[in-house]
Amino acid sequence: MSAVRCDGIVQIYTAQDVEVVALRDVDLVIDPGETVALLGPSGAGKSTLLWLLAGLLRPSAGRLWLDGVEVGRLDQRRLDRLRSTHIGMVLQNPARNVIGYLSAAQNVAFAQRAVRTDRRRVRDLLTRVGLGDMGARPAGRMSGGEQQRLAVAVALANAPRLLLADEPTSQLDAGSGARVIDLIKDAAERDGTTAVVVTHDVAVSEALSRTVTIRDGRVGAEGRRGEDFVVVGREGAVQVPPEYHHLLPPGSMARIEPIEDGVVLRRTDT
Ligand code: ADP
């Protein structure tokens, strides 16, 4: 069973009577224990996809399954329960991930409220994010980088099936960033946690098992073990990666020539 399955997901925002199509026909299947870096330019739809996977948004169209459960069929109470037992999330803004007046240890323990409280896990997670001696400090008095490391511990507190993180290393120095990467990989290996991480950090994308690039609201490319592939979309559309725009710029005409195992695109209007 897939950890995540998106089938034709469309997300449309309406702001001041203007419609913004943030995602158009996203198909994506992620296996349990996969660690996926979600890449793409700003405004491509990465955060929107993350929020959908977290159950914080309901898609305008299309269907989403998490561990075989169709999210659209859950009422709010069941969705809330799924989120608190199955999902851990790290938002981009460190201060939004933690409760300022609670101590670091209380923040992690609070994230276990829907599952059994496990004090050893709380201590272990704090140590693994390098906050072992800061358990009693109020989260509101920590630096942005410390709060972000605490956020990762909070997100893993309930041993989630699915870990979602938006730029978790952007506030961190290389050493702390490496700790966060290790935690994500460890969670996948030890607990089978599936991770989807929005990132611009090459150290993160290289460390994870798969990359998925979103461009203009669509899955444009995928990478596995350092090899990059374009993805043929629902209606047969293929995005030419930006590194080939000098050969085949957007708006140019190309001839399609079949070869034995695919096609070649050859520019005709030069
Ligand atoms: P990314 O995370 O890749 O930068 P987002 O998912 O944040 O992209 O945004 C995708 C598109 O949707 C952008 O055009 C953005 O302006 C728009 N968008 C995001 N959130 C909202 C919102 N709450 N209301 C209206 N438009 C939004």
mmCIF file of N, CA and C in Angstrom, residues 4 10 22 25 27 34 51 60 62-63 82 142-143 149 162-163 167 169 175 190 193-194 204 217 224 228 242 249 261:
data_model
loop_
_atom_site.group_PDB
_atom_site.id
_atom_site.type_symbol
_atom_site.label_atom_id
_atom_site.label_comp_id
_atom_site.label_asym_id
_atom_site.label_seq_id
_atom_site.Cartn_x
_atom_site.Cartn_y
_atom_site.Cartn_z
ATOM 1 N N VAL A 4 1.482 7.598 0.309
ATOM 2 C CA VAL A 4 0.783 8.760 -0.242
ATOM 3 C C VAL A 4 0.376 8.429 -1.665
ATOM 4 N N VAL A 10 -6.003 19.069 -7.860
ATOM 5 C CA VAL A 10 -6.065 20.465 -8.305
ATOM 6 C C VAL A 10 -6.314 21.324 -7.065
ATOM 7 N N ALA A 22 -2.947 26.813 -8.029
ATOM 8 C CA ALA A 22 -1.649 26.516 -7.404
ATOM 9 C C ALA A 22 -1.157 25.129 -7.796
ATOM 10 N N ASP A 25 -3.603 19.031 -11.660
ATOM 11 C CA ASP A 25 -3.425 17.619 -12.022
ATOM 12 C C ASP A 25 -2.139 17.004 -11.506
ATOM 13 N N ASP A 27 -0.281 14.033 -9.987
ATOM 14 C CA ASP A 27 -0.319 12.592 -9.713
ATOM 15 C C ASP A 27 0.992 12.243 -9.028
ATOM 16 N N GLU A 34 9.907 5.945 1.999
ATOM 17 C CA GLU A 34 10.639 6.791 1.047
ATOM 18 C C GLU A 34 10.870 8.163 1.678
ATOM 19 N N TRP A 51 0.657 21.192 2.451
ATOM 20 C CA TRP A 51 -0.526 21.461 3.278
ATOM 21 C C TRP A 51 -1.654 20.485 2.957
ATOM 22 N N SER A 60 -9.307 21.207 -4.308
ATOM 23 C CA SER A 60 -10.452 21.674 -5.094
ATOM 24 C C SER A 60 -10.983 20.544 -5.963
ATOM 25 N N GLY A 62 -9.756 16.225 -7.399
ATOM 26 C CA GLY A 62 -8.805 15.132 -7.311
ATOM 27 C C GLY A 62 -8.926 14.400 -5.989
ATOM 28 N N ARG A 63 -8.195 13.297 -5.852
ATOM 29 C CA ARG A 63 -8.310 12.460 -4.653
ATOM 30 C C ARG A 63 -6.944 12.214 -4.042
ATOM 31 N N LEU A 82 -6.442 11.500 12.514
ATOM 32 C CA LEU A 82 -5.389 11.003 11.614
ATOM 33 C C LEU A 82 -4.169 11.903 11.702
ATOM 34 N N MET A 142 14.115 30.489 23.010
ATOM 35 C CA MET A 142 15.173 29.863 22.207
ATOM 36 C C MET A 142 15.380 30.655 20.930
ATOM 37 N N SER A 143 16.564 30.482 20.321
ATOM 38 C CA SER A 143 16.838 31.144 19.043
ATOM 39 C C SER A 143 16.013 30.464 17.939
ATOM 40 N N ARG A 149 15.062 23.153 15.390
ATOM 41 C CA ARG A 149 15.475 21.800 15.776
ATOM 42 C C ARG A 149 14.438 21.183 16.722
ATOM 43 N N LEU A 162 3.948 9.700 8.585
ATOM 44 C CA LEU A 162 4.298 10.652 7.534
ATOM 45 C C LEU A 162 4.857 11.921 8.174
ATOM 46 N N LEU A 163 6.072 12.267 7.770
ATOM 47 C CA LEU A 163 6.704 13.497 8.260
ATOM 48 C C LEU A 163 6.732 14.501 7.114
ATOM 49 N N GLU A 167 11.172 23.513 4.356
ATOM 50 C CA GLU A 167 12.469 24.169 4.564
ATOM 51 C C GLU A 167 12.983 23.999 5.997
ATOM 52 N N THR A 169 15.746 23.123 7.239
ATOM 53 C CA THR A 169 17.141 23.468 7.542
ATOM 54 C C THR A 169 17.493 24.908 7.184
ATOM 55 N N GLY A 175 26.090 22.160 10.499
ATOM 56 C CA GLY A 175 26.133 21.079 11.488
ATOM 57 C C GLY A 175 24.747 20.695 11.978
ATOM 58 N N ARG A 190 14.338 3.388 10.954
ATOM 59 C CA ARG A 190 13.925 2.724 12.196
ATOM 60 C C ARG A 190 12.435 2.471 12.250
ATOM 61 N N THR A 193 9.074 5.699 8.741
ATOM 62 C CA THR A 193 8.414 6.987 8.508
ATOM 63 C C THR A 193 8.703 7.477 7.086
ATOM 64 N N THR A 194 7.654 7.834 6.387
ATOM 65 C CA THR A 194 7.791 8.420 5.056
ATOM 66 C C THR A 194 7.986 9.919 5.243
ATOM 67 N N VAL A 204 20.171 18.514 1.721
ATOM 68 C CA VAL A 204 18.960 17.738 2.025
ATOM 69 C C VAL A 204 18.564 16.904 0.815
ATOM 70 N N GLY A 217 2.769 24.242 -10.822
ATOM 71 C CA GLY A 217 1.659 23.435 -10.315
ATOM 72 C C GLY A 217 1.610 22.005 -10.800
ATOM 73 N N ARG A 224 16.146 10.009 -8.889
ATOM 74 C CA ARG A 224 16.438 8.894 -7.985
ATOM 75 C C ARG A 224 17.898 8.542 -8.104
ATOM 76 N N ASP A 228 18.272 12.177 -13.088
ATOM 77 C CA ASP A 228 17.071 12.999 -13.237
ATOM 78 C C ASP A 228 16.232 12.538 -14.420
ATOM 79 N N PRO A 242 14.736 23.666 -17.188
ATOM 80 C CA PRO A 242 15.340 24.974 -17.481
ATOM 81 C C PRO A 242 16.759 24.875 -18.045
ATOM 82 N N PRO A 249 13.728 26.747 -26.098
ATOM 83 C CA PRO A 249 13.128 27.733 -25.187
ATOM 84 C C PRO A 249 11.603 27.613 -25.135
ATOM 85 N N ASP A 261 12.739 3.490 -28.402
ATOM 86 C CA ASP A 261 12.207 3.448 -27.044
ATOM 87 C C ASP A 261 11.741 4.817 -26.563
#
